[in-house]
Amino acid sequence: MICLGIEGTAEKLGIGIVSDDGEILANVTKHQPLVTGIHPREAAQHHADNMRGVLESALKKAKLDLKDIDLVAFSQGPGLGPCLRVAAVSARTISLINDIPIIGVNHCIGHIEIGLLLTDANDPLTLYVSGGNTQVIAFDSGRYRVFGETLDIAIGNCIDQFARAVGIGSPGGPIVEKLAKNGNYIPLPYVVKGMDLSFSGIYTASVNAAKHHKIEDVCRSLQETAFAMLTEVTERALAHTEKREVMLAGGVAINKRLQKMLSAMAKEHGASFFVPPRDVLSDNGAMIAWVGLLRHKSGERQDIEDTAVKQRFRTDEVDVKWK
Ligand code: AMP
Ligand code: MG
């Protein structure tokens, strides 16, 4: 069985084609070029304009025809409404043209399951950090449970907004990581509330600090402080859940400093540490296709009437029947 997955939660449009034995036949992503922040309607227009081209290049890469697709999956949420709707409408169209089943996928679970497919992790505690999400997640009693999360903006959003505000470019993640290497530490607000985190204060403080400190110093301090917050919450969740594995997922997981901090923490607890391959860390269609297959193979079916998008689709809403 071959599944085509469409990812469209934010500024990236992704189409992945995956077979039911877990082989990724194609995984094509097109980024909307960003100078300012994401404008939901403009991002949706980008996806609509590029859907055909990305679809054709994914099929070409997989050496398949649209009629070879047996199942179509799409990112049902969480994400930006207009973007989600473009992905959903495209998936419905393919489902109707091919007369094949359609299945909606929780985007956050996509990040976890593609990691399980491509690493040796089996039952990890996952720190999922991206442009739009920040969650500490572990599987327990039939669902992926959220043990901690951001109370306001995501860590990726915090770094990206900071980079734009101080004029060092976009997306900020890789730029801040590079500058941070030559910086010195200055104190910034460290906000952990129970198991949850807040990044809006450190964002404002960093923008203000950049007015009278070297940019390298602010980048270093923003990373050290925010990543220490993430590591603290992940460590507490690890102690509570007694998992033996830690996995890092999402676009911010590309960051080498964050990887180092998390792996040192995992090591201290005798837990194994995993980072999935870089090309599946950012948003992509293969992770959506793979969860679509897992859902379908476990017997789940979805009527086209039930494919409305869910902007606030929570990780812990999904009954995980495939595990
Ligand atoms: P995603 O939303 O999962 O596609 O991930 C996009 C986010 O990953 C953006 O906020 C990027 O700034 C961030 N990102 C990409 N590379 C890095 C990096 N090297 N360090 C930190 N963040 C990064
Ligand atoms: Mg994501």
Coordinates of C-alpha atoms and ligand atoms in Angstrom, one line a residue:
M1 CA 0.0 0.0 0.0
I2 CA 1.3 3.5 -0.9
C3 CA 0.3 6.6 0.9
L4 CA 0.7 10.2 -0.2
G5 CA 0.9 12.7 2.7
I6 CA 0.3 16.4 2.4
E7 CA 1.8 18.7 5.1
G8 CA 0.6 22.3 5.2
T9 CA 0.3 23.6 8.8
A10 CA 2.4 26.7 8.3
E11 CA 4.8 28.2 5.8
K12 CA 6.1 24.9 4.4
L13 CA 4.3 22.8 1.9
G14 CA 5.4 19.2 1.9
I15 CA 4.4 16.1 0.0
G16 CA 5.7 12.7 1.0
I17 CA 5.1 9.3 -0.5
V18 CA 5.6 6.3 1.8
S19 CA 5.0 2.6 1.4
D20 CA 3.4 0.5 4.2
D21 CA 6.8 -1.2 4.9
G22 CA 8.1 2.2 5.9
E23 CA 10.1 3.1 2.8
I24 CA 10.1 6.8 2.0
L25 CA 9.8 7.0 -1.8
A26 CA 9.7 10.8 -2.0
N27 CA 9.7 13.7 0.4
V28 CA 9.5 17.1 -1.3
T29 CA 9.2 20.3 0.6
K30 CA 8.7 23.9 -0.7
H31 CA 9.2 26.8 1.7
Q32 CA 7.5 30.1 1.3
P33 CA 10.3 32.7 1.3
L34 CA 9.9 34.8 4.4
V35 CA 11.1 38.2 5.1
T36 CA 8.6 39.1 7.8
G37 CA 6.6 36.7 9.9
I38 CA 4.1 34.2 8.4
H39 CA 1.0 35.7 7.0
P40 CA -1.6 32.9 7.1
R41 CA -3.4 33.9 3.9
E42 CA -0.2 34.5 2.0
A43 CA 1.2 31.2 3.1
A44 CA -2.0 29.5 2.0
Q45 CA -1.7 31.1 -1.4
H46 CA 1.8 29.9 -1.7
H47 CA 0.7 26.3 -1.0
A48 CA -2.2 26.6 -3.5
D49 CA 0.2 28.0 -6.2
N50 CA 2.8 25.3 -5.6
M51 CA 0.6 22.2 -4.8
R52 CA 0.6 21.0 -8.4
G53 CA 4.3 21.4 -8.9
V54 CA 5.2 19.8 -5.5
L55 CA 2.8 16.9 -6.2
E56 CA 4.3 16.3 -9.7
S57 CA 7.9 16.4 -8.4
A58 CA 7.0 14.0 -5.5
L59 CA 5.4 11.5 -7.9
K60 CA 8.3 11.9 -10.4
K61 CA 10.8 11.2 -7.6
A62 CA 8.9 8.1 -6.5
K63 CA 8.6 7.0 -10.1
L64 CA 4.8 6.7 -9.6
D65 CA 1.6 8.0 -11.2
L66 CA -1.2 9.5 -9.2
K67 CA -3.3 6.3 -9.9
D68 CA -0.7 4.3 -8.0
I69 CA -1.5 6.0 -4.7
D70 CA -3.8 3.9 -2.4
L71 CA -4.3 6.3 0.5
V72 CA -4.1 10.0 1.0
A73 CA -3.2 11.6 4.3
F74 CA -3.1 15.3 5.3
S75 CA -2.1 17.4 8.2
Q76 CA -5.5 18.1 9.9
G77 CA -3.9 20.3 12.6
P78 CA -2.7 22.0 14.6
G79 CA -1.7 25.0 12.4
L80 CA -2.8 28.1 10.6
G81 CA -6.4 27.7 9.3
P82 CA -5.9 28.9 5.7
C83 CA -2.9 26.7 5.2
L84 CA -4.5 23.7 6.7
R85 CA -7.5 24.1 4.4
V86 CA -5.4 24.1 1.3
A87 CA -3.8 20.8 2.3
A88 CA -7.2 19.4 3.2
V89 CA -8.9 20.4 0.0
S90 CA -6.1 19.0 -2.0
A91 CA -6.3 15.7 -0.1
R92 CA -10.0 15.5 -0.6
T93 CA -9.6 16.1 -4.3
I94 CA -7.1 13.3 -4.7
S95 CA -9.3 11.0 -2.6
L96 CA -12.3 11.7 -4.9
I97 CA -10.3 11.5 -8.2
N98 CA -8.6 8.2 -7.2
D99 CA -11.6 6.9 -5.2
I100 CA -9.2 6.1 -2.3
P101 CA -9.5 6.6 1.4
I102 CA -8.5 9.8 3.1
I103 CA -7.1 10.2 6.6
G104 CA -6.3 13.2 8.7
V105 CA -3.2 13.3 10.8
N106 CA -2.1 15.2 13.9
H107 CA 1.0 17.1 12.9
C108 CA 2.8 16.7 16.2
I109 CA 2.3 13.0 16.3
G110 CA 3.8 12.9 12.7
H111 CA 7.1 14.4 14.1
I112 CA 7.2 11.6 16.7
E113 CA 6.2 8.6 14.5
I114 CA 8.7 9.5 11.7
G115 CA 11.4 9.5 14.4
L116 CA 10.3 6.1 15.6
L117 CA 10.5 4.8 12.0
L118 CA 13.9 6.2 11.3
T119 CA 15.8 5.8 14.6
D120 CA 16.1 2.9 17.1
A121 CA 13.9 4.6 19.6
N122 CA 10.8 2.5 20.7
D123 CA 9.1 4.3 23.5
P124 CA 10.8 7.7 24.1
L125 CA 10.1 10.8 26.0
T126 CA 10.1 13.4 23.1
L127 CA 11.0 17.0 23.2
Y128 CA 9.2 18.5 20.2
V129 CA 10.5 22.0 19.4
S130 CA 9.5 23.8 16.3
G131 CA 8.4 27.1 14.8
G132 CA 4.9 26.7 16.1
N133 CA 5.1 24.1 18.9
T134 CA 6.9 23.3 22.1
Q135 CA 5.9 20.1 23.9
V136 CA 7.3 17.4 26.1
I137 CA 5.4 14.2 25.0
A138 CA 5.3 10.6 26.0
F139 CA 3.1 7.6 25.2
D140 CA 1.0 6.4 28.1
S141 CA -2.3 4.6 28.4
G142 CA -3.3 4.7 24.7
R143 CA -2.4 8.3 24.0
Y144 CA 0.5 10.6 23.5
R145 CA 0.4 12.7 26.7
V146 CA 1.7 16.2 27.0
F147 CA 3.8 16.5 30.1
G148 CA 4.9 20.1 29.6
E149 CA 4.4 22.8 27.0
T150 CA 4.8 26.4 26.2
L151 CA 2.2 28.7 27.8
D152 CA 2.7 31.3 25.0
I153 CA 5.0 31.3 22.0
A154 CA 7.0 28.3 20.7
I155 CA 10.8 28.3 21.1
G156 CA 11.3 28.5 17.3
N157 CA 8.9 31.4 17.0
C158 CA 10.8 33.1 19.9
I159 CA 14.1 32.8 18.1
D160 CA 12.7 33.7 14.7
Q161 CA 10.9 36.8 16.0
F162 CA 14.0 37.9 17.9
A163 CA 16.2 37.5 14.8
R164 CA 13.7 39.6 12.7
A165 CA 13.4 42.2 15.4
V166 CA 17.1 42.8 15.6
G167 CA 17.6 42.5 11.8
I168 CA 19.9 39.5 11.6
G169 CA 17.7 37.6 9.1
S170 CA 15.1 34.8 8.7
P171 CA 14.6 32.1 9.8
G172 CA 16.5 32.9 12.9
G173 CA 17.3 29.5 14.2
P174 CA 20.5 28.7 12.2
I175 CA 21.6 32.4 12.3
V176 CA 21.4 32.6 16.1
E177 CA 23.1 29.3 16.5
K178 CA 26.1 30.5 14.4
L179 CA 26.4 33.9 16.2
A180 CA 26.0 32.2 19.6
K181 CA 29.3 30.4 19.1
N182 CA 31.3 33.6 19.6
G183 CA 29.2 35.1 22.4
N184 CA 29.5 35.5 26.2
Y185 CA 26.7 34.8 28.6
I186 CA 24.5 37.6 30.1
P187 CA 21.5 36.8 32.3
L188 CA 18.1 36.7 30.7
P189 CA 14.7 35.7 32.2
Y190 CA 14.3 32.0 32.9
V191 CA 10.6 31.1 33.1
V192 CA 9.6 27.6 34.0
K193 CA 6.2 27.3 35.7
G194 CA 5.7 23.8 37.0
M195 CA 6.1 21.6 33.9
D196 CA 5.4 24.5 31.5
L197 CA 7.5 27.1 29.9
S198 CA 7.1 30.7 28.7
F199 CA 9.2 32.4 26.0
S200 CA 7.6 35.8 25.6
G201 CA 9.6 37.4 28.4
I202 CA 12.9 36.2 27.2
Y203 CA 12.0 37.3 23.7
T204 CA 11.4 40.9 24.9
A205 CA 14.4 40.9 27.2
S206 CA 16.6 39.7 24.3
V207 CA 15.4 42.3 21.9
N208 CA 16.1 45.0 24.6
A209 CA 19.5 43.5 25.5
A210 CA 20.5 43.7 21.8
K211 CA 20.3 47.5 22.1
H212 CA 23.4 47.6 24.4
H213 CA 25.1 44.3 24.2
K214 CA 27.0 42.5 21.4
I215 CA 24.6 40.5 19.2
E216 CA 26.8 37.4 19.7
D217 CA 26.3 37.7 23.5
V218 CA 22.6 38.0 23.2
C219 CA 22.3 35.0 20.8
R220 CA 24.5 32.9 23.1
S221 CA 22.4 33.9 26.2
L222 CA 19.1 33.4 24.5
Q223 CA 20.1 29.9 23.4
E224 CA 21.7 28.9 26.8
T225 CA 18.7 30.2 28.8
A226 CA 15.9 28.9 26.6
F227 CA 17.5 25.5 26.0
A228 CA 18.2 25.1 29.8
M229 CA 14.5 25.7 30.4
L230 CA 13.6 23.0 27.9
T231 CA 16.2 20.6 29.3
E232 CA 14.9 21.2 32.9
V233 CA 11.3 20.3 32.0
T234 CA 12.3 17.3 29.9
E235 CA 14.5 16.0 32.7
R236 CA 11.6 16.3 35.2
A237 CA 9.3 14.5 32.8
L238 CA 11.9 11.8 32.3
A239 CA 12.2 11.2 36.0
H240 CA 8.4 11.1 36.3
T241 CA 7.7 8.8 33.3
E242 CA 10.7 6.6 33.9
K243 CA 11.2 6.3 30.1
R244 CA 14.6 4.8 29.0
E245 CA 14.8 6.9 25.9
V246 CA 14.8 10.6 25.0
M247 CA 14.1 11.9 21.5
L248 CA 14.4 15.4 20.1
A249 CA 12.1 16.4 17.2
G250 CA 11.0 19.4 15.2
G251 CA 13.0 22.1 13.3
V252 CA 14.7 23.5 16.4
A253 CA 16.1 19.9 17.0
I254 CA 18.6 20.7 14.2
N255 CA 20.4 22.9 16.8
K256 CA 23.7 21.3 17.9
R257 CA 23.8 23.1 21.2
L258 CA 20.3 21.9 22.1
Q259 CA 21.2 18.3 21.0
K260 CA 24.3 18.5 23.3
M261 CA 22.4 19.7 26.3
L262 CA 19.6 17.1 25.9
S263 CA 22.0 14.2 25.3
A264 CA 24.1 15.1 28.4
M265 CA 20.9 15.1 30.5
A266 CA 19.8 11.8 29.0
K267 CA 23.2 10.3 29.7
E268 CA 23.1 11.3 33.3
H269 CA 19.8 9.4 33.7
G270 CA 21.2 6.3 31.8
A271 CA 18.6 7.0 29.0
S272 CA 19.4 6.6 25.3
F273 CA 19.3 9.7 23.1
F274 CA 17.9 10.0 19.6
V275 CA 17.7 12.7 16.9
P276 CA 16.0 11.7 13.7
P277 CA 17.7 12.5 10.3
R278 CA 17.8 16.2 9.6
D279 CA 15.5 16.1 6.5
V280 CA 12.6 14.8 8.6
L281 CA 13.1 17.2 11.6
S282 CA 11.4 20.1 9.9
D283 CA 7.9 19.9 8.7
N284 CA 7.5 17.4 5.8
G285 CA 5.0 15.2 4.0
A286 CA 6.6 11.8 4.7
M287 CA 5.7 12.0 8.4
I288 CA 2.1 12.7 7.5
A289 CA 2.0 9.8 5.0
W290 CA 3.5 7.5 7.6
V291 CA 1.0 8.3 10.3
G292 CA -1.8 8.0 7.7
L293 CA -0.5 4.4 7.0
L294 CA -0.3 3.6 10.7
R295 CA -3.9 4.8 11.3
H296 CA -5.2 3.0 8.2
K297 CA -3.5 -0.3 9.0
S298 CA -4.9 -0.3 12.5
G299 CA -8.4 -0.2 10.9
E300 CA -9.2 3.4 11.2
R301 CA -11.4 5.0 8.4
Q302 CA -12.5 8.6 8.0
D303 CA -15.5 9.9 6.1
I304 CA -14.8 12.9 3.9
E305 CA -17.4 14.8 6.1
D306 CA -15.0 14.3 9.0
T307 CA -12.0 16.0 7.4
A308 CA -12.6 19.5 8.5
V309 CA -9.3 21.1 9.8
K310 CA -8.6 21.6 13.5
Q311 CA -6.5 24.6 14.1
R312 CA -6.0 23.7 17.8
F313 CA -5.8 19.9 17.3
R314 CA -4.1 18.6 20.5
T315 CA -1.5 15.8 20.6
D316 CA -3.4 14.2 23.5
E317 CA -6.8 14.2 21.7
V318 CA -5.8 11.2 19.5
D319 CA -6.6 7.6 20.5
V320 CA -3.5 5.9 19.3
K321 CA -4.9 2.6 18.0
W322 CA -1.8 1.5 16.1
K323 CA 0.4 0.9 19.2
Ligands
AMP1 P1 9.4 23.4 11.8 O1 8.3 24.3 12.3 O2 9.5 22.1 12.6 O3 9.5 23.2 10.4 O4 10.8 24.1 12.2 C1 11.1 25.4 11.8 C2 11.8 26.1 13.0 O5 13.1 25.4 13.2 C3 12.1 27.6 12.8 O6 11.7 28.2 13.9 C4 13.6 27.6 12.6 O7 14.2 28.8 13.1 C5 14.0 26.4 13.5 N1 15.4 26.0 13.2 C6 15.9 25.5 12.0 N2 17.3 25.3 12.2 C7 17.6 25.6 13.4 C8 18.8 25.7 14.2 N3 20.0 25.3 13.7 N4 18.7 26.1 15.5 C9 17.6 26.5 16.0 N5 16.4 26.5 15.4 C10 16.4 26.1 14.1
MG2 MG 6.3 21.0 13.0

